[in-house]
């Protein structure tokens, strides 16, 4: 692994591609994004764009899972 040096002489390590850190954000922002992608999926459904509709539902499901992971007890699956 190489370490890059910036113009001011500080070293900078390359970023990892994956992270085990807790997801960033709050329940309110996740809910807002969930609502946005759900509404977007409904709009795509009205315009008969099935691929975009499914994509939007998958994005909404991601935020749905984040909200449920935060509220359910650990190991409750």
mmCIF file with all atom_site columns, N, CA and C in Angstrom:
data_model
loop_
_atom_site.group_PDB
_atom_site.id
_atom_site.type_symbol
_atom_site.label_atom_id
_atom_site.label_alt_id
_atom_site.label_comp_id
_atom_site.label_asym_id
_atom_site.label_entity_id
_atom_site.label_seq_id
_atom_site.pdbx_PDB_ins_code
_atom_site.Cartn_x
_atom_site.Cartn_y
_atom_site.Cartn_z
_atom_site.occupancy
_atom_site.B_iso_or_equiv
_atom_site.pdbx_formal_charge
_atom_site.auth_seq_id
_atom_site.auth_comp_id
_atom_site.auth_asym_id
_atom_site.auth_atom_id
_atom_site.pdbx_PDB_model_num
ATOM 1   N N  . UNK A 1 1  ? 0.855   -1.172  0.000   1.00 0.00 ? 1  UNK A N  1
ATOM 2   C CA . UNK A 1 1  ? 0.000   0.000   0.000   1.00 0.00 ? 1  UNK A CA 1
ATOM 3   C C  . UNK A 1 1  ? 0.894   1.225   0.000   1.00 0.00 ? 1  UNK A C  1
ATOM 4   N N  . UNK A 1 2  ? 0.675   2.091   -0.946  1.00 0.00 ? 2  UNK A N  1
ATOM 5   C CA . UNK A 1 2  ? 1.467   3.303   -1.023  1.00 0.00 ? 2  UNK A CA 1
ATOM 6   C C  . UNK A 1 2  ? 0.728   4.434   -0.329  1.00 0.00 ? 2  UNK A C  1
ATOM 7   N N  . UNK A 1 3  ? 1.503   5.348   0.188   1.00 0.00 ? 3  UNK A N  1
ATOM 8   C CA . UNK A 1 3  ? 0.934   6.510   0.854   1.00 0.00 ? 3  UNK A CA 1
ATOM 9   C C  . UNK A 1 3  ? 1.249   7.724   0.003   1.00 0.00 ? 3  UNK A C  1
ATOM 10  N N  . UNK A 1 4  ? 0.227   8.449   -0.390  1.00 0.00 ? 4  UNK A N  1
ATOM 11  C CA . UNK A 1 4  ? 0.409   9.634   -1.209  1.00 0.00 ? 4  UNK A CA 1
ATOM 12  C C  . UNK A 1 4  ? 0.753   10.827  -0.324  1.00 0.00 ? 4  UNK A C  1
ATOM 13  N N  . UNK A 1 5  ? 1.435   11.795  -0.908  1.00 0.00 ? 5  UNK A N  1
ATOM 14  C CA . UNK A 1 5  ? 1.754   13.014  -0.188  1.00 0.00 ? 5  UNK A CA 1
ATOM 15  C C  . UNK A 1 5  ? 1.056   14.172  -0.890  1.00 0.00 ? 5  UNK A C  1
ATOM 16  N N  . UNK A 1 6  ? 0.371   14.994  -0.129  1.00 0.00 ? 6  UNK A N  1
ATOM 17  C CA . UNK A 1 6  ? -0.333  16.134  -0.701  1.00 0.00 ? 6  UNK A CA 1
ATOM 18  C C  . UNK A 1 6  ? 0.624   17.312  -0.866  1.00 0.00 ? 6  UNK A C  1
ATOM 19  N N  . UNK A 1 7  ? 0.154   18.390  -1.480  1.00 0.00 ? 7  UNK A N  1
ATOM 20  C CA . UNK A 1 7  ? 1.005   19.555  -1.731  1.00 0.00 ? 7  UNK A CA 1
ATOM 21  C C  . UNK A 1 7  ? 1.570   20.164  -0.465  1.00 0.00 ? 7  UNK A C  1
ATOM 22  N N  . UNK A 1 8  ? 0.812   20.132  0.619   1.00 0.00 ? 8  UNK A N  1
ATOM 23  C CA . UNK A 1 8  ? 1.300   20.748  1.850   1.00 0.00 ? 8  UNK A CA 1
ATOM 24  C C  . UNK A 1 8  ? 2.161   19.797  2.687   1.00 0.00 ? 8  UNK A C  1
ATOM 25  N N  . UNK A 1 9  ? 2.465   18.630  2.150   1.00 0.00 ? 9  UNK A N  1
ATOM 26  C CA . UNK A 1 9  ? 3.369   17.704  2.820   1.00 0.00 ? 9  UNK A CA 1
ATOM 27  C C  . UNK A 1 9  ? 2.696   16.681  3.712   1.00 0.00 ? 9  UNK A C  1
ATOM 28  N N  . UNK A 1 10 ? 1.380   16.768  3.880   1.00 0.00 ? 10 UNK A N  1
ATOM 29  C CA . UNK A 1 10 ? 0.658   15.783  4.691   1.00 0.00 ? 10 UNK A CA 1
ATOM 30  C C  . UNK A 1 10 ? 0.527   14.483  3.910   1.00 0.00 ? 10 UNK A C  1
ATOM 31  N N  . UNK A 1 11 ? 0.637   13.381  4.597   1.00 0.00 ? 11 UNK A N  1
ATOM 32  C CA . UNK A 1 11 ? 0.456   12.101  3.916   1.00 0.00 ? 11 UNK A CA 1
ATOM 33  C C  . UNK A 1 11 ? -1.014  11.705  3.966   1.00 0.00 ? 11 UNK A C  1
ATOM 34  N N  . UNK A 1 12 ? -1.414  10.935  2.956   1.00 0.00 ? 12 UNK A N  1
ATOM 35  C CA . UNK A 1 12 ? -2.811  10.527  2.870   1.00 0.00 ? 12 UNK A CA 1
ATOM 36  C C  . UNK A 1 12 ? -2.866  9.072   2.427   1.00 0.00 ? 12 UNK A C  1
ATOM 37  N N  . UNK A 1 13 ? -3.518  8.241   3.227   1.00 0.00 ? 13 UNK A N  1
ATOM 38  C CA . UNK A 1 13 ? -3.679  6.834   2.868   1.00 0.00 ? 13 UNK A CA 1
ATOM 39  C C  . UNK A 1 13 ? -4.866  6.693   1.930   1.00 0.00 ? 13 UNK A C  1
ATOM 40  N N  . UNK A 1 14 ? -4.817  5.733   1.019   1.00 0.00 ? 14 UNK A N  1
ATOM 41  C CA . UNK A 1 14 ? -5.987  5.482   0.171   1.00 0.00 ? 14 UNK A CA 1
ATOM 42  C C  . UNK A 1 14 ? -7.173  5.028   1.012   1.00 0.00 ? 14 UNK A C  1
ATOM 43  N N  . UNK A 1 15 ? -8.364  5.396   0.597   1.00 0.00 ? 15 UNK A N  1
ATOM 44  C CA . UNK A 1 15 ? -9.570  5.010   1.327   1.00 0.00 ? 15 UNK A CA 1
ATOM 45  C C  . UNK A 1 15 ? -9.910  3.552   1.079   1.00 0.00 ? 15 UNK A C  1
ATOM 46  N N  . UNK A 1 16 ? -10.452 2.918   2.079   1.00 0.00 ? 16 UNK A N  1
ATOM 47  C CA . UNK A 1 16 ? -10.914 1.538   1.938   1.00 0.00 ? 16 UNK A CA 1
ATOM 48  C C  . UNK A 1 16 ? -12.190 1.519   1.106   1.00 0.00 ? 16 UNK A C  1
ATOM 49  N N  . UNK A 1 17 ? -12.400 0.451   0.350   1.00 0.00 ? 17 UNK A N  1
ATOM 50  C CA . UNK A 1 17 ? -13.591 0.339   -0.472  1.00 0.00 ? 17 UNK A CA 1
ATOM 51  C C  . UNK A 1 17 ? -14.814 -0.050  0.346   1.00 0.00 ? 17 UNK A C  1
ATOM 52  N N  . UNK A 1 18 ? -14.608 -0.779  1.419   1.00 0.00 ? 18 UNK A N  1
ATOM 53  C CA . UNK A 1 18 ? -15.712 -1.172  2.279   1.00 0.00 ? 18 UNK A CA 1
ATOM 54  C C  . UNK A 1 18 ? -15.442 -0.705  3.697   1.00 0.00 ? 18 UNK A C  1
ATOM 55  N N  . UNK A 1 19 ? -16.484 -0.645  4.471   1.00 0.00 ? 19 UNK A N  1
ATOM 56  C CA . UNK A 1 19 ? -16.345 -0.184  5.839   1.00 0.00 ? 19 UNK A CA 1
ATOM 57  C C  . UNK A 1 19 ? -17.246 -1.006  6.745   1.00 0.00 ? 19 UNK A C  1
ATOM 58  N N  . UNK A 1 20 ? -16.770 -1.280  7.935   1.00 0.00 ? 20 UNK A N  1
ATOM 59  C CA . UNK A 1 20 ? -17.579 -1.976  8.922   1.00 0.00 ? 20 UNK A CA 1
ATOM 60  C C  . UNK A 1 20 ? -18.199 -0.992  9.907   1.00 0.00 ? 20 UNK A C  1
ATOM 61  N N  . UNK A 1 21 ? -18.057 0.292   9.637   1.00 0.00 ? 21 UNK A N  1
ATOM 62  C CA . UNK A 1 21 ? -18.591 1.313   10.526  1.00 0.00 ? 21 UNK A CA 1
ATOM 63  C C  . UNK A 1 21 ? -20.115 1.332   10.445  1.00 0.00 ? 21 UNK A C  1
ATOM 64  N N  . UNK A 1 22 ? -20.715 1.858   11.483  1.00 0.00 ? 22 UNK A N  1
ATOM 65  C CA . UNK A 1 22 ? -22.177 1.981   11.504  1.00 0.00 ? 22 UNK A CA 1
ATOM 66  C C  . UNK A 1 22 ? -22.615 2.939   10.410  1.00 0.00 ? 22 UNK A C  1
ATOM 67  N N  . UNK A 1 23 ? -23.776 2.690   9.812   1.00 0.00 ? 23 UNK A N  1
ATOM 68  C CA . UNK A 1 23 ? -24.261 3.582   8.762   1.00 0.00 ? 23 UNK A CA 1
ATOM 69  C C  . UNK A 1 23 ? -24.478 4.993   9.296   1.00 0.00 ? 23 UNK A C  1
ATOM 70  N N  . UNK A 1 24 ? -24.151 5.975   8.479   1.00 0.00 ? 24 UNK A N  1
ATOM 71  C CA . UNK A 1 24 ? -24.299 7.367   8.883   1.00 0.00 ? 24 UNK A CA 1
ATOM 72  C C  . UNK A 1 24 ? -25.724 7.831   8.616   1.00 0.00 ? 24 UNK A C  1
ATOM 73  N N  . UNK A 1 25 ? -26.151 8.797   9.353   1.00 0.00 ? 25 UNK A N  1
ATOM 74  C CA . UNK A 1 25 ? -27.478 9.370   9.143   1.00 0.00 ? 25 UNK A CA 1
ATOM 75  C C  . UNK A 1 25 ? -28.359 9.168   10.358  1.00 0.00 ? 25 UNK A C  1
ATOM 76  N N  . UNK A 1 26 ? -29.506 9.757   10.265  1.00 0.00 ? 26 UNK A N  1
ATOM 77  C CA . UNK A 1 26 ? -30.469 9.648   11.354  1.00 0.00 ? 26 UNK A CA 1
ATOM 78  C C  . UNK A 1 26 ? -31.731 8.979   10.845  1.00 0.00 ? 26 UNK A C  1
ATOM 79  N N  . UNK A 1 27 ? -32.549 8.558   11.756  1.00 0.00 ? 27 UNK A N  1
ATOM 80  C CA . UNK A 1 27 ? -33.814 7.925   11.380  1.00 0.00 ? 27 UNK A CA 1
ATOM 81  C C  . UNK A 1 27 ? -34.657 8.879   10.537  1.00 0.00 ? 27 UNK A C  1
ATOM 82  N N  . UNK A 1 28 ? -34.627 10.166  10.862  1.00 0.00 ? 28 UNK A N  1
ATOM 83  C CA . UNK A 1 28 ? -35.438 11.139  10.119  1.00 0.00 ? 28 UNK A CA 1
ATOM 84  C C  . UNK A 1 28 ? -34.975 11.247  8.672   1.00 0.00 ? 28 UNK A C  1
ATOM 85  N N  . UNK A 1 29 ? -33.658 11.273  8.459   1.00 0.00 ? 29 UNK A N  1
ATOM 86  C CA . UNK A 1 29 ? -33.174 11.391  7.080   1.00 0.00 ? 29 UNK A CA 1
ATOM 87  C C  . UNK A 1 29 ? -33.431 10.098  6.317   1.00 0.00 ? 29 UNK A C  1
ATOM 88  N N  . UNK A 1 30 ? -33.330 8.943   6.990   1.00 0.00 ? 30 UNK A N  1
ATOM 89  C CA . UNK A 1 30 ? -33.620 7.673   6.312   1.00 0.00 ? 30 UNK A CA 1
ATOM 90  C C  . UNK A 1 30 ? -35.093 7.603   5.931   1.00 0.00 ? 30 UNK A C  1
ATOM 91  N N  . UNK A 1 31 ? -35.966 8.070   6.833   1.00 0.00 ? 31 UNK A N  1
ATOM 92  C CA . UNK A 1 31 ? -37.402 8.082   6.550   1.00 0.00 ? 31 UNK A CA 1
ATOM 93  C C  . UNK A 1 31 ? -37.699 9.005   5.374   1.00 0.00 ? 31 UNK A C  1
ATOM 94  N N  . UNK A 1 32 ? -37.042 10.147  5.343   1.00 0.00 ? 32 UNK A N  1
ATOM 95  C CA . UNK A 1 32 ? -37.250 11.103  4.259   1.00 0.00 ? 32 UNK A CA 1
ATOM 96  C C  . UNK A 1 32 ? -36.816 10.489  2.922   1.00 0.00 ? 32 UNK A C  1
ATOM 97  N N  . UNK A 1 33 ? -35.675 9.817   2.910   1.00 0.00 ? 33 UNK A N  1
ATOM 98  C CA . UNK A 1 33 ? -35.196 9.172   1.681   1.00 0.00 ? 33 UNK A CA 1
ATOM 99  C C  . UNK A 1 33 ? -36.094 8.009   1.280   1.00 0.00 ? 33 UNK A C  1
ATOM 100 N N  . UNK A 1 34 ? -36.570 7.244   2.269   1.00 0.00 ? 34 UNK A N  1
ATOM 101 C CA . UNK A 1 34 ? -37.492 6.150   1.987   1.00 0.00 ? 34 UNK A CA 1
ATOM 102 C C  . UNK A 1 34 ? -38.749 6.689   1.317   1.00 0.00 ? 34 UNK A C  1
ATOM 103 N N  . UNK A 1 35 ? -39.308 7.754   1.888   1.00 0.00 ? 35 UNK A N  1
ATOM 104 C CA . UNK A 1 35 ? -40.520 8.365   1.312   1.00 0.00 ? 35 UNK A CA 1
ATOM 105 C C  . UNK A 1 35 ? -40.255 8.892   -0.093  1.00 0.00 ? 35 UNK A C  1
ATOM 106 N N  . UNK A 1 36 ? -39.091 9.509   -0.300  1.00 0.00 ? 36 UNK A N  1
ATOM 107 C CA . UNK A 1 36 ? -38.743 10.044  -1.619  1.00 0.00 ? 36 UNK A CA 1
ATOM 108 C C  . UNK A 1 36 ? -38.691 8.936   -2.669  1.00 0.00 ? 36 UNK A C  1
ATOM 109 N N  . UNK A 1 37 ? -37.971 7.844   -2.365  1.00 0.00 ? 37 UNK A N  1
ATOM 110 C CA . UNK A 1 37 ? -37.824 6.772   -3.349  1.00 0.00 ? 37 UNK A CA 1
ATOM 111 C C  . UNK A 1 37 ? -39.126 6.006   -3.564  1.00 0.00 ? 37 UNK A C  1
ATOM 112 N N  . UNK A 1 38 ? -39.960 5.904   -2.542  1.00 0.00 ? 38 UNK A N  1
ATOM 113 C CA . UNK A 1 38 ? -41.260 5.267   -2.703  1.00 0.00 ? 38 UNK A CA 1
ATOM 114 C C  . UNK A 1 38 ? -42.152 6.102   -3.621  1.00 0.00 ? 38 UNK A C  1
ATOM 115 N N  . UNK A 1 39 ? -42.159 7.408   -3.410  1.00 0.00 ? 39 UNK A N  1
ATOM 116 C CA . UNK A 1 39 ? -42.941 8.293   -4.274  1.00 0.00 ? 39 UNK A CA 1
ATOM 117 C C  . UNK A 1 39 ? -42.408 8.267   -5.702  1.00 0.00 ? 39 UNK A C  1
ATOM 118 N N  . UNK A 1 40 ? -41.096 8.248   -5.844  1.00 0.00 ? 40 UNK A N  1
ATOM 119 C CA . UNK A 1 40 ? -40.486 8.194   -7.172  1.00 0.00 ? 40 UNK A CA 1
ATOM 120 C C  . UNK A 1 40 ? -40.863 6.900   -7.888  1.00 0.00 ? 40 UNK A C  1
ATOM 121 N N  . UNK A 1 41 ? -40.879 5.794   -7.157  1.00 0.00 ? 41 UNK A N  1
ATOM 122 C CA . UNK A 1 41 ? -41.274 4.508   -7.748  1.00 0.00 ? 41 UNK A CA 1
ATOM 123 C C  . UNK A 1 41 ? -42.723 4.552   -8.225  1.00 0.00 ? 41 UNK A C  1
ATOM 124 N N  . UNK A 1 42 ? -43.589 5.187   -7.458  1.00 0.00 ? 42 UNK A N  1
ATOM 125 C CA . UNK A 1 42 ? -44.991 5.300   -7.863  1.00 0.00 ? 42 UNK A CA 1
ATOM 126 C C  . UNK A 1 42 ? -45.117 6.143   -9.135  1.00 0.00 ? 42 UNK A C  1
ATOM 127 N N  . UNK A 1 43 ? -44.333 7.209   -9.226  1.00 0.00 ? 43 UNK A N  1
ATOM 128 C CA . UNK A 1 43 ? -44.349 8.037   -10.442 1.00 0.00 ? 43 UNK A CA 1
ATOM 129 C C  . UNK A 1 43 ? -43.875 7.243   -11.656 1.00 0.00 ? 43 UNK A C  1
ATOM 130 N N  . UNK A 1 44 ? -42.834 6.438   -11.461 1.00 0.00 ? 44 UNK A N  1
ATOM 131 C CA . UNK A 1 44 ? -42.340 5.611   -12.566 1.00 0.00 ? 44 UNK A CA 1
ATOM 132 C C  . UNK A 1 44 ? -43.389 4.573   -12.967 1.00 0.00 ? 44 UNK A C  1
ATOM 133 N N  . UNK A 1 45 ? -44.151 4.079   -11.994 1.00 0.00 ? 45 UNK A N  1
ATOM 134 C CA . UNK A 1 45 ? -45.208 3.126   -12.291 1.00 0.00 ? 45 UNK A CA 1
ATOM 135 C C  . UNK A 1 45 ? -46.309 3.748   -13.128 1.00 0.00 ? 45 UNK A C  1
ATOM 136 N N  . UNK A 1 46 ? -46.637 4.995   -12.824 1.00 0.00 ? 46 UNK A N  1
ATOM 137 C CA . UNK A 1 46 ? -47.664 5.698   -13.594 1.00 0.00 ? 46 UNK A CA 1
ATOM 138 C C  . UNK A 1 46 ? -47.217 5.883   -15.044 1.00 0.00 ? 46 UNK A C  1
ATOM 139 N N  . UNK A 1 47 ? -45.910 6.143   -15.224 1.00 0.00 ? 47 UNK A N  1
ATOM 140 C CA . UNK A 1 47 ? -45.403 6.359   -16.582 1.00 0.00 ? 47 UNK A CA 1
ATOM 141 C C  . UNK A 1 47 ? -44.976 5.053   -17.261 1.00 0.00 ? 47 UNK A C  1
ATOM 142 N N  . UNK A 1 48 ? -45.308 3.918   -16.646 1.00 0.00 ? 48 UNK A N  1
ATOM 143 C CA . UNK A 1 48 ? -45.015 2.575   -17.195 1.00 0.00 ? 48 UNK A CA 1
ATOM 144 C C  . UNK A 1 48 ? -43.537 2.301   -17.417 1.00 0.00 ? 48 UNK A C  1
ATOM 145 N N  . UNK A 1 49 ? -42.677 2.882   -16.579 1.00 0.00 ? 49 UNK A N  1
ATOM 146 C CA . UNK A 1 49 ? -41.240 2.587   -16.650 1.00 0.00 ? 49 UNK A CA 1
ATOM 147 C C  . UNK A 1 49 ? -40.923 1.580   -15.553 1.00 0.00 ? 49 UNK A C  1
ATOM 148 N N  . UNK A 1 50 ? -41.081 0.299   -15.877 1.00 0.00 ? 50 UNK A N  1
ATOM 149 C CA . UNK A 1 50 ? -40.960 -0.772  -14.880 1.00 0.00 ? 50 UNK A CA 1
ATOM 150 C C  . UNK A 1 50 ? -39.548 -0.893  -14.312 1.00 0.00 ? 50 UNK A C  1
ATOM 151 N N  . UNK A 1 51 ? -38.536 -0.676  -15.146 1.00 0.00 ? 51 UNK A N  1
ATOM 152 C CA . UNK A 1 51 ? -37.145 -0.808  -14.694 1.00 0.00 ? 51 UNK A CA 1
ATOM 153 C C  . UNK A 1 51 ? -36.812 0.286   -13.677 1.00 0.00 ? 51 UNK A C  1
ATOM 154 N N  . UNK A 1 52 ? -37.157 1.529   -13.997 1.00 0.00 ? 52 UNK A N  1
ATOM 155 C CA . UNK A 1 52 ? -36.913 2.638   -13.081 1.00 0.00 ? 52 UNK A CA 1
ATOM 156 C C  . UNK A 1 52 ? -37.742 2.471   -11.806 1.00 0.00 ? 52 UNK A C  1
ATOM 157 N N  . UNK A 1 53 ? -38.950 1.935   -11.943 1.00 0.00 ? 53 UNK A N  1
ATOM 158 C CA . UNK A 1 53 ? -39.798 1.700   -10.781 1.00 0.00 ? 53 UNK A CA 1
ATOM 159 C C  . UNK A 1 53 ? -39.139 0.697   -9.831  1.00 0.00 ? 53 UNK A C  1
ATOM 160 N N  . UNK A 1 54 ? -38.660 -0.405  -10.371 1.00 0.00 ? 54 UNK A N  1
ATOM 161 C CA . UNK A 1 54 ? -38.007 -1.417  -9.537  1.00 0.00 ? 54 UNK A CA 1
ATOM 162 C C  . UNK A 1 54 ? -36.740 -0.859  -8.893  1.00 0.00 ? 54 UNK A C  1
ATOM 163 N N  . UNK A 1 55 ? -35.993 -0.077  -9.644  1.00 0.00 ? 55 UNK A N  1
ATOM 164 C CA . UNK A 1 55 ? -34.773 0.530   -9.109  1.00 0.00 ? 55 UNK A CA 1
ATOM 165 C C  . UNK A 1 55 ? -35.105 1.432   -7.918  1.00 0.00 ? 55 UNK A C  1
ATOM 166 N N  . UNK A 1 56 ? -36.140 2.238   -8.061  1.00 0.00 ? 56 UNK A N  1
ATOM 167 C CA . UNK A 1 56 ? -36.532 3.131   -6.974  1.00 0.00 ? 56 UNK A CA 1
ATOM 168 C C  . UNK A 1 56 ? -37.029 2.349   -5.754  1.00 0.00 ? 56 UNK A C  1
ATOM 169 N N  . UNK A 1 57 ? -37.780 1.272   -6.000  1.00 0.00 ? 57 UNK A N  1
ATOM 170 C CA . UNK A 1 57 ? -38.222 0.438   -4.872  1.00 0.00 ? 57 UNK A CA 1
ATOM 171 C C  . UNK A 1 57 ? -37.038 -0.217  -4.166  1.00 0.00 ? 57 UNK A C  1
ATOM 172 N N  . UNK A 1 58 ? -36.011 -0.591  -4.900  1.00 0.00 ? 58 UNK A N  1
ATOM 173 C CA . UNK A 1 58 ? -34.828 -1.183  -4.275  1.00 0.00 ? 58 UNK A CA 1
ATOM 174 C C  . UNK A 1 58 ? -34.096 -0.153  -3.424  1.00 0.00 ? 58 UNK A C  1
ATOM 175 N N  . UNK A 1 59 ? -34.037 1.088   -3.901  1.00 0.00 ? 59 UNK A N  1
ATOM 176 C CA . UNK A 1 59 ? -33.434 2.141   -3.090  1.00 0.00 ? 59 UNK A CA 1
ATOM 177 C C  . UNK A 1 59 ? -34.257 2.364   -1.819  1.00 0.00 ? 59 UNK A C  1
ATOM 178 N N  . UNK A 1 60 ? -35.575 2.387   -1.967  1.00 0.00 ? 60 UNK A N  1
ATOM 179 C CA . UNK A 1 60 ? -36.448 2.577   -0.806  1.00 0.00 ? 60 UNK A CA 1
ATOM 180 C C  . UNK A 1 60 ? -36.262 1.435   0.194   1.00 0.00 ? 60 UNK A C  1
ATOM 181 N N  . UNK A 1 61 ? -36.129 0.219   -0.321  1.00 0.00 ? 61 UNK A N  1
ATOM 182 C CA . UNK A 1 61 ? -35.951 -0.933  0.561   1.00 0.00 ? 61 UNK A CA 1
ATOM 183 C C  . UNK A 1 61 ? -34.660 -0.823  1.362   1.00 0.00 ? 61 UNK A C  1
ATOM 184 N N  . UNK A 1 62 ? -33.615 -0.271  0.767   1.00 0.00 ? 62 UNK A N  1
ATOM 185 C CA . UNK A 1 62 ? -32.345 -0.084  1.471   1.00 0.00 ? 62 UNK A CA 1
ATOM 186 C C  . UNK A 1 62 ? -32.555 0.777   2.724   1.00 0.00 ? 62 UNK A C  1
ATOM 187 N N  . UNK A 1 63 ? -33.248 1.905   2.560   1.00 0.00 ? 63 UNK A N  1
ATOM 188 C CA . UNK A 1 63 ? -33.492 2.786   3.705   1.00 0.00 ? 63 UNK A CA 1
ATOM 189 C C  . UNK A 1 63 ? -34.478 2.166   4.686   1.00 0.00 ? 63 UNK A C  1
ATOM 190 N N  . UNK A 1 64 ? -35.413 1.375   4.200   1.00 0.00 ? 64 UNK A N  1
ATOM 191 C CA . UNK A 1 64 ? -36.330 0.644   5.070   1.00 0.00 ? 64 UNK A CA 1
ATOM 192 C C  . UNK A 1 64 ? -35.553 -0.304  5.968   1.00 0.00 ? 64 UNK A C  1
ATOM 193 N N  . UNK A 1 65 ? -34.596 -1.012  5.394   1.00 0.00 ? 65 UNK A N  1
ATOM 194 C CA . UNK A 1 65 ? -33.780 -1.946  6.182   1.00 0.00 ? 65 UNK A CA 1
ATOM 195 C C  . UNK A 1 65 ? -32.910 -1.202  7.199   1.00 0.00 ? 65 UNK A C  1
ATOM 196 N N  . UNK A 1 66 ? -32.376 -0.041  6.817   1.00 0.00 ? 66 UNK A N  1
ATOM 197 C CA . UNK A 1 66 ? -31.592 0.746   7.776   1.00 0.00 ? 66 UNK A CA 1
ATOM 198 C C  . UNK A 1 66 ? -32.446 1.167   8.964   1.00 0.00 ? 66 UNK A C  1
ATOM 199 N N  . UNK A 1 67 ? -33.675 1.601   8.687   1.00 0.00 ? 67 UNK A N  1
ATOM 200 C CA . UNK A 1 67 ? -34.564 2.018   9.776   1.00 0.00 ? 67 UNK A CA 1
ATOM 201 C C  . UNK A 1 67 ? -34.897 0.836   10.683  1.00 0.00 ? 67 UNK A C  1
ATOM 202 N N  . UNK A 1 68 ? -35.165 -0.322  10.090  1.00 0.00 ? 68 UNK A N  1
ATOM 203 C CA . UNK A 1 68 ? -35.510 -1.501  10.898  1.00 0.00 ? 68 UNK A CA 1
ATOM 204 C C  . UNK A 1 68 ? -34.322 -2.024  11.675  1.00 0.00 ? 68 UNK A C  1
ATOM 205 N N  . UNK A 1 69 ? -33.127 -1.929  11.119  1.00 0.00 ? 69 UNK A N  1
ATOM 206 C CA . UNK A 1 69 ? -31.927 -2.390  11.825  1.00 0.00 ? 69 UNK A CA 1
ATOM 207 C C  . UNK A 1 69 ? -31.677 -1.527  13.047  1.00 0.00 ? 69 UNK A C  1
ATOM 208 N N  . UNK A 1 70 ? -31.995 -0.249  12.956  1.00 0.00 ? 70 UNK A N  1
ATOM 209 C CA . UNK A 1 70 ? -31.770 0.665   14.072  1.00 0.00 ? 70 UNK A CA 1
ATOM 210 C C  . UNK A 1 70 ? -32.782 0.432   15.182  1.00 0.00 ? 70 UNK A C  1
ATOM 211 N N  . UNK A 1 71 ? -34.013 0.016   14.827  1.00 0.00 ? 71 UNK A N  1
ATOM 212 C CA . UNK A 1 71 ? -35.072 -0.098  15.844  1.00 0.00 ? 71 UNK A CA 1
ATOM 213 C C  . UNK A 1 71 ? -35.216 -1.500  16.414  1.00 0.00 ? 71 UNK A C  1
ATOM 214 N N  . UNK A 1 72 ? -34.727 -2.522  15.706  1.00 0.00 ? 72 UNK A N  1
ATOM 215 C CA . UNK A 1 72 ? -34.900 -3.890  16.223  1.00 0.00 ? 72 UNK A CA 1
ATOM 216 C C  . UNK A 1 72 ? -33.727 -4.270  17.114  1.00 0.00 ? 72 UNK A C  1
ATOM 217 N N  . UNK A 1 73 ? -33.962 -5.128  18.101  1.00 0.00 ? 73 UNK A N  1
ATOM 218 C CA . UNK A 1 73 ? -32.877 -5.574  18.970  1.00 0.00 ? 73 UNK A CA 1
ATOM 219 C C  . UNK A 1 73 ? -31.853 -6.404  18.199  1.00 0.00 ? 73 UNK A C  1
ATOM 220 N N  . UNK A 1 74 ? -30.622 -6.385  18.649  1.00 0.00 ? 74 UNK A N  1
ATOM 221 C CA . UNK A 1 74 ? -29.537 -7.103  17.967  1.00 0.00 ? 74 UNK A CA 1
ATOM 222 C C  . UNK A 1 74 ? -29.818 -8.590  17.952  1.00 0.00 ? 74 UNK A C  1
ATOM 223 N N  . UNK A 1 75 ? -29.614 -9.208  16.791  1.00 0.00 ? 75 UNK A N  1
ATOM 224 C CA . UNK A 1 75 ? -29.804 -10.645 16.655  1.00 0.00 ? 75 UNK A CA 1
ATOM 225 C C  . UNK A 1 75 ? -31.243 -11.096 16.648  1.00 0.00 ? 75 UNK A C  1
ATOM 226 N N  . UNK A 1 76 ? -32.163 -10.213 16.323  1.00 0.00 ? 76 UNK A N  1
ATOM 227 C CA . UNK A 1 76 ? -33.578 -10.563 16.369  1.00 0.00 ? 76 UNK A CA 1
ATOM 228 C C  . UNK A 1 76 ? -34.086 -11.157 15.062  1.00 0.00 ? 76 UNK A C  1
ATOM 229 N N  . UNK A 1 77 ? -33.219 -11.467 14.140  1.00 0.00 ? 77 UNK A N  1
ATOM 230 C CA . UNK A 1 77 ? -33.665 -11.997 12.853  1.00 0.00 ? 77 UNK A CA 1
ATOM 231 C C  . UNK A 1 77 ? -33.991 -13.441 12.915  1.00 0.00 ? 77 UNK A C  1
#
